[in-house]
Short mmCIF file of C-alpha atoms in Angstrom, two decimals:
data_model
loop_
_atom_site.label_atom_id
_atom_site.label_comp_id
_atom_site.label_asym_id
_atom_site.label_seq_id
_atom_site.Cartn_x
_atom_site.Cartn_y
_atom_site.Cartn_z
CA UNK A 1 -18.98 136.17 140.69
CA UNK A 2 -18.48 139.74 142.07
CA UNK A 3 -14.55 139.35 142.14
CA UNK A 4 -11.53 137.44 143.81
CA UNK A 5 -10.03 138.74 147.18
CA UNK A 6 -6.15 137.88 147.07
CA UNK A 7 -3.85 137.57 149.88
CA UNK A 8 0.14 137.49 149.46
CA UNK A 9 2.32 136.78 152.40
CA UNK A 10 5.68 136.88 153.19
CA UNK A 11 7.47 136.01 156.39
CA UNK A 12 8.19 138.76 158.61
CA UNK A 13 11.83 138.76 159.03
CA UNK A 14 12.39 142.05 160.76
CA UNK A 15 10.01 140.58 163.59
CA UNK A 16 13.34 138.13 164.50
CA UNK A 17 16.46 140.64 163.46
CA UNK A 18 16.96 143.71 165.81
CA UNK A 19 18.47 146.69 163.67
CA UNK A 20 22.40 146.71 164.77
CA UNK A 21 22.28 143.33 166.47
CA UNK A 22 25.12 140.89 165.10
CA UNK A 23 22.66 138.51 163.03
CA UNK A 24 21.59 142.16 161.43
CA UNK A 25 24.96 143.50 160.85
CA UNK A 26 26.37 139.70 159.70
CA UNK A 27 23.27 139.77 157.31
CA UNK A 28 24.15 142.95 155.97
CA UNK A 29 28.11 142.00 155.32
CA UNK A 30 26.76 138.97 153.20
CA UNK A 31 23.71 141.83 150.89
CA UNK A 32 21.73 138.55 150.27
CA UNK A 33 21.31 134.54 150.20
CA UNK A 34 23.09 133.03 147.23
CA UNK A 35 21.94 130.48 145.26
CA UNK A 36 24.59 127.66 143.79
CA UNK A 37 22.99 124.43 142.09
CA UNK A 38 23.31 122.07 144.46
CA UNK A 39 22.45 124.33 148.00
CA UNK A 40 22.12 128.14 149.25
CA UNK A 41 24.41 130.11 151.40
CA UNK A 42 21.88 131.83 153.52
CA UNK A 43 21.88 135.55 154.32
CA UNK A 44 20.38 134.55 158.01
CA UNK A 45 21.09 131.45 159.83
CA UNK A 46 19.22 128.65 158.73
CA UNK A 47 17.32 128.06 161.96
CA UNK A 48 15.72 131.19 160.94
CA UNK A 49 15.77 130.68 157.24
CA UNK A 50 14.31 127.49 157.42
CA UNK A 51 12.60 127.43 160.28
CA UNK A 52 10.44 130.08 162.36
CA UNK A 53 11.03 131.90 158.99
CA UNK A 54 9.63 129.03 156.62
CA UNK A 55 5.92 129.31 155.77
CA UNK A 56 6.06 125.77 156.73
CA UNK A 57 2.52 123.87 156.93
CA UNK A 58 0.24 123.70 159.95
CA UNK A 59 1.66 126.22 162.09
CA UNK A 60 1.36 129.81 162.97
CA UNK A 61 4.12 132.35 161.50
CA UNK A 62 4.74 135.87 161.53
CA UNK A 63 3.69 137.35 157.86
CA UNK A 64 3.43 140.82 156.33
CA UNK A 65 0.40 140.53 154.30
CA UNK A 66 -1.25 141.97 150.96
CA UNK A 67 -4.56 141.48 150.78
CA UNK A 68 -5.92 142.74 147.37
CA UNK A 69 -9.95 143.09 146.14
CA UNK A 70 -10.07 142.73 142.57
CA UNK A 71 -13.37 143.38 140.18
CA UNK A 72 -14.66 140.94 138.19
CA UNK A 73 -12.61 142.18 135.41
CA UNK A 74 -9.04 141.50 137.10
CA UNK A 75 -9.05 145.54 137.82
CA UNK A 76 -7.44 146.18 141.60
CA UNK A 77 -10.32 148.00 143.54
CA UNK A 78 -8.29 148.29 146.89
CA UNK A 79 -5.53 147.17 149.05
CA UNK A 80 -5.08 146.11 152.41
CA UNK A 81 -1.52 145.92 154.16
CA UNK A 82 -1.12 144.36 157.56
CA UNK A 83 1.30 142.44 160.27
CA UNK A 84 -0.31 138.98 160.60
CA UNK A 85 -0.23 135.54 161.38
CA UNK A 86 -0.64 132.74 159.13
CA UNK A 87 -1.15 128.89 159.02
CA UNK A 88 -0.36 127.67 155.68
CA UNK A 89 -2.27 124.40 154.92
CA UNK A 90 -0.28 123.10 152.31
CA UNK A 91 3.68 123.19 150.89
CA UNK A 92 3.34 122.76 147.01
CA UNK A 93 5.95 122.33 144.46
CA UNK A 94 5.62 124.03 141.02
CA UNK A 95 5.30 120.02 139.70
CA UNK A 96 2.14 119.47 142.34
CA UNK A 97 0.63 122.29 141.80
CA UNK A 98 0.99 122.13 138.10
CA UNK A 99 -0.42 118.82 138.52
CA UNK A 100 -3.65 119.65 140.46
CA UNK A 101 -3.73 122.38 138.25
CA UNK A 102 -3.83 120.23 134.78
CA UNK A 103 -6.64 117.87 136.29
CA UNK A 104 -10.49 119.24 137.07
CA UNK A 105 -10.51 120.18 140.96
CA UNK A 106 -11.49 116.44 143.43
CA UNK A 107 -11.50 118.50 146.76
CA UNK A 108 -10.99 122.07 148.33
CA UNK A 109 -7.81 122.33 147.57
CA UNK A 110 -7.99 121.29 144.30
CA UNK A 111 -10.82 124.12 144.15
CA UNK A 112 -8.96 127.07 145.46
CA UNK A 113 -6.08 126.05 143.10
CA UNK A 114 -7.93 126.56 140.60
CA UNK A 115 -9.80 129.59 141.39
CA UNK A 116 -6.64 131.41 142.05
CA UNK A 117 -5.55 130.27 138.60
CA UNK A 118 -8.22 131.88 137.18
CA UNK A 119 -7.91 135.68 138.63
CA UNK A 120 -4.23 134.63 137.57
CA UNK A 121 -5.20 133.95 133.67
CA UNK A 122 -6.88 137.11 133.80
CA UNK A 123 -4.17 138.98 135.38
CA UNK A 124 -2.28 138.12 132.85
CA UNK A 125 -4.01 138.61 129.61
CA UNK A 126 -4.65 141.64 130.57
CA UNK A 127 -0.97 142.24 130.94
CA UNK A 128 -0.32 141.07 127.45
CA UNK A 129 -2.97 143.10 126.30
CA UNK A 130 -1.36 146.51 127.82
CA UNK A 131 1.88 145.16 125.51
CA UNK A 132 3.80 143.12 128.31
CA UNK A 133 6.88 141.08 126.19
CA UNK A 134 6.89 137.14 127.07
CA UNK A 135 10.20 136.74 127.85
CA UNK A 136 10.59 133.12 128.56
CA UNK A 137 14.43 132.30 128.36
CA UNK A 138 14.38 128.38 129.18
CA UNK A 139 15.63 127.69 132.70
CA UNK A 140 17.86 125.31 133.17
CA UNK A 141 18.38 123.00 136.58
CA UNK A 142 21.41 121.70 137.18
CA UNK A 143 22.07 118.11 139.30
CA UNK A 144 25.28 117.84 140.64
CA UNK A 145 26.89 114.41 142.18
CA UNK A 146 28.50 114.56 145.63
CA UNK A 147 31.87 115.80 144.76
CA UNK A 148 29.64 118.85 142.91
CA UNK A 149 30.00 117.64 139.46
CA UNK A 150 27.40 118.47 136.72
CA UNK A 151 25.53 115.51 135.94
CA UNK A 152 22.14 116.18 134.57
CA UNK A 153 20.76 119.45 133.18
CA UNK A 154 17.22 119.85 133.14
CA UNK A 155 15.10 122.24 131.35
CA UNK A 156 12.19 124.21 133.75
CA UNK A 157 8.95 124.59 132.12
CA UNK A 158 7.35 128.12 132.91
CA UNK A 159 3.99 126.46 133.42
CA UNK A 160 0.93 127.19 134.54
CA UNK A 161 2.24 126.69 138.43
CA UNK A 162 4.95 129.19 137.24
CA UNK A 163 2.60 131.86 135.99
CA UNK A 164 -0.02 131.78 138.76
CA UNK A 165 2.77 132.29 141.11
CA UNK A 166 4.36 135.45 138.72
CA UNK A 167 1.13 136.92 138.39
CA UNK A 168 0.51 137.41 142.11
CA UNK A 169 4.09 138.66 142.76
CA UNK A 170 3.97 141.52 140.52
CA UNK A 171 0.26 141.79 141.94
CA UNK A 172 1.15 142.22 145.13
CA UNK A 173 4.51 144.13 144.51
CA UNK A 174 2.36 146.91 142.18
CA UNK A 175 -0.21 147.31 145.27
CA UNK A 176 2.85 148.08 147.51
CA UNK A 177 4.33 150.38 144.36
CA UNK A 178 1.04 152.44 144.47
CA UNK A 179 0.53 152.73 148.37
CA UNK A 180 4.13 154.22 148.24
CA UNK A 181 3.28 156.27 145.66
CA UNK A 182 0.23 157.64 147.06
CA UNK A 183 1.55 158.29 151.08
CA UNK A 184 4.90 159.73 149.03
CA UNK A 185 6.95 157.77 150.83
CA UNK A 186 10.48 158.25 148.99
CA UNK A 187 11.30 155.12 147.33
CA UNK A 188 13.21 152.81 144.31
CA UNK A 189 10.97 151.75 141.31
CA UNK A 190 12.10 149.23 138.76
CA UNK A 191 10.70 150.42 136.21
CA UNK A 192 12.19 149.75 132.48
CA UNK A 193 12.77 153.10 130.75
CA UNK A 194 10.98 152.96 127.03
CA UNK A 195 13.85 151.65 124.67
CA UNK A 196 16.03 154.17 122.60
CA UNK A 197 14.27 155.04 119.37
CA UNK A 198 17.23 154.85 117.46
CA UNK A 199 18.56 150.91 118.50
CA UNK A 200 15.02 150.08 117.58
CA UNK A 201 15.34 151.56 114.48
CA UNK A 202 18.86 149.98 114.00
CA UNK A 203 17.32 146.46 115.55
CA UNK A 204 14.32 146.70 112.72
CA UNK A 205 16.61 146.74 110.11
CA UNK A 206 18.71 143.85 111.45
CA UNK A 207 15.37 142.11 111.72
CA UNK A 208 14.42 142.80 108.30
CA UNK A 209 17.44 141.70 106.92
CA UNK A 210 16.56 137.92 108.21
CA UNK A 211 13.38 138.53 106.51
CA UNK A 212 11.09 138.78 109.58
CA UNK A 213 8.30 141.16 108.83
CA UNK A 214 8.41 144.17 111.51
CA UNK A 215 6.46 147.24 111.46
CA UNK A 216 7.10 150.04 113.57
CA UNK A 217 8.52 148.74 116.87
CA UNK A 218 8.08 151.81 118.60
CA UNK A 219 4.56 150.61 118.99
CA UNK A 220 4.11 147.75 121.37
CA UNK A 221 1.98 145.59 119.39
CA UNK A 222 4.15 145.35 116.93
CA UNK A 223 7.03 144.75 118.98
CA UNK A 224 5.04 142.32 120.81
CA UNK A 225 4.39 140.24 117.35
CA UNK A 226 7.95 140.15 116.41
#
């Protein structure tokens, strides 16, 4: 085909939290939601969290929205950024969609599942192919019994579901990087500085001392095959 048109969403918060109003300021005191294994203290009440704030299925929410045209080659051509209102047709887990996603497509769905999946492959080949490290530290999920005790740990797979998900989060977060960029509006990048010439130096020769070949690692590739 000619290319994949992708749209990101995210709820629109702000549209529920008036600057200086006590859910704002309460929000602020706790910085962000935190995340223990067995629930989440929210940053916002969970009426809000959870509900008119939940891109829950089959009804209309508030969303900011990326909506990104991409070439047949996975290149971004442009970039479209509006308020908007979605109706998500489906809640997946990363286990149904890897599911879907590991069988050949039985109905629309099924179809755009794996359509997105592809611009997502391609996303990210080319992102390996630019030098991008796969840094998959195993993730581990911990079940706890009702007085909180640890009683199963669980590795996460960084599947598919995983990836296609990645892919359009650093898709849509690099469009919003670039807009910045271009309407210089004054903001913070996270962007890795390149690593001290000198630790890699000192890291090849630890390397090399395990007898792992390593060239320069200065150069990506090479870093990249270690």
């Amino acid at each position: 085909g000619s290319g994949w048109r992708l749209g990101v969403h995210i709820a629109d918060v702000a549209a529920y939290v008036e600057p200086g109003s006590p859910l704002d300021r309460e929000a602020r005191r706790r910085g962000n939601s935190v995340y223990l294994p067995d629930r989440v203290i929210p940053m916002l009440p969970e009426r809000l969290s959870n509900g008119v704030c939940s891109l829950n299925p089959g009804v209309d929410r508030l969303t900011h929205s990326v909506f990104i045209d991409f070439d047949k080659h996975g290149a971004p051509k442009s970039a479209r950024f509006v308020h908007s209102v979605i109706r998500s047709v489906h809640r997946l887990t990363y286990k149904q969609a890897y599911a879907i996603l590991s069988a050949p497509p039985t109905d629309r769905l099924g179809e755009r599942l794996h359509l997105a999946w592809e611009l997502a492959a391609l996303l990210r080949r080319k992102r390996f192919e630019h030098g991008a490290l796969d840094l998959d530290f195993p993730e581990v999920k911990v079940s706890v019994d009702k007085d909180g005790r640890p009683v199963k740990l669980e590795r996460v797979e960084n599947d598919e579901s995983h990836q296609l998900i990645e892919e359009f989060m650093l898709a849509a977060n690099e469009a919003v990087a670039r807009e910045l960029k271009r309407r210089a509006i004054p903001t913070v990048y996270r962007i890795h500085e390149n690593p001290d010439p000198e630790k890699l130096a000192e890291y090849r020769e630890f390397v090399l001392s395990f007898n792992y070949r390593a060239g320069d690692l200065t150069h990506r590739a090479e870093l990249q095959r270690l």
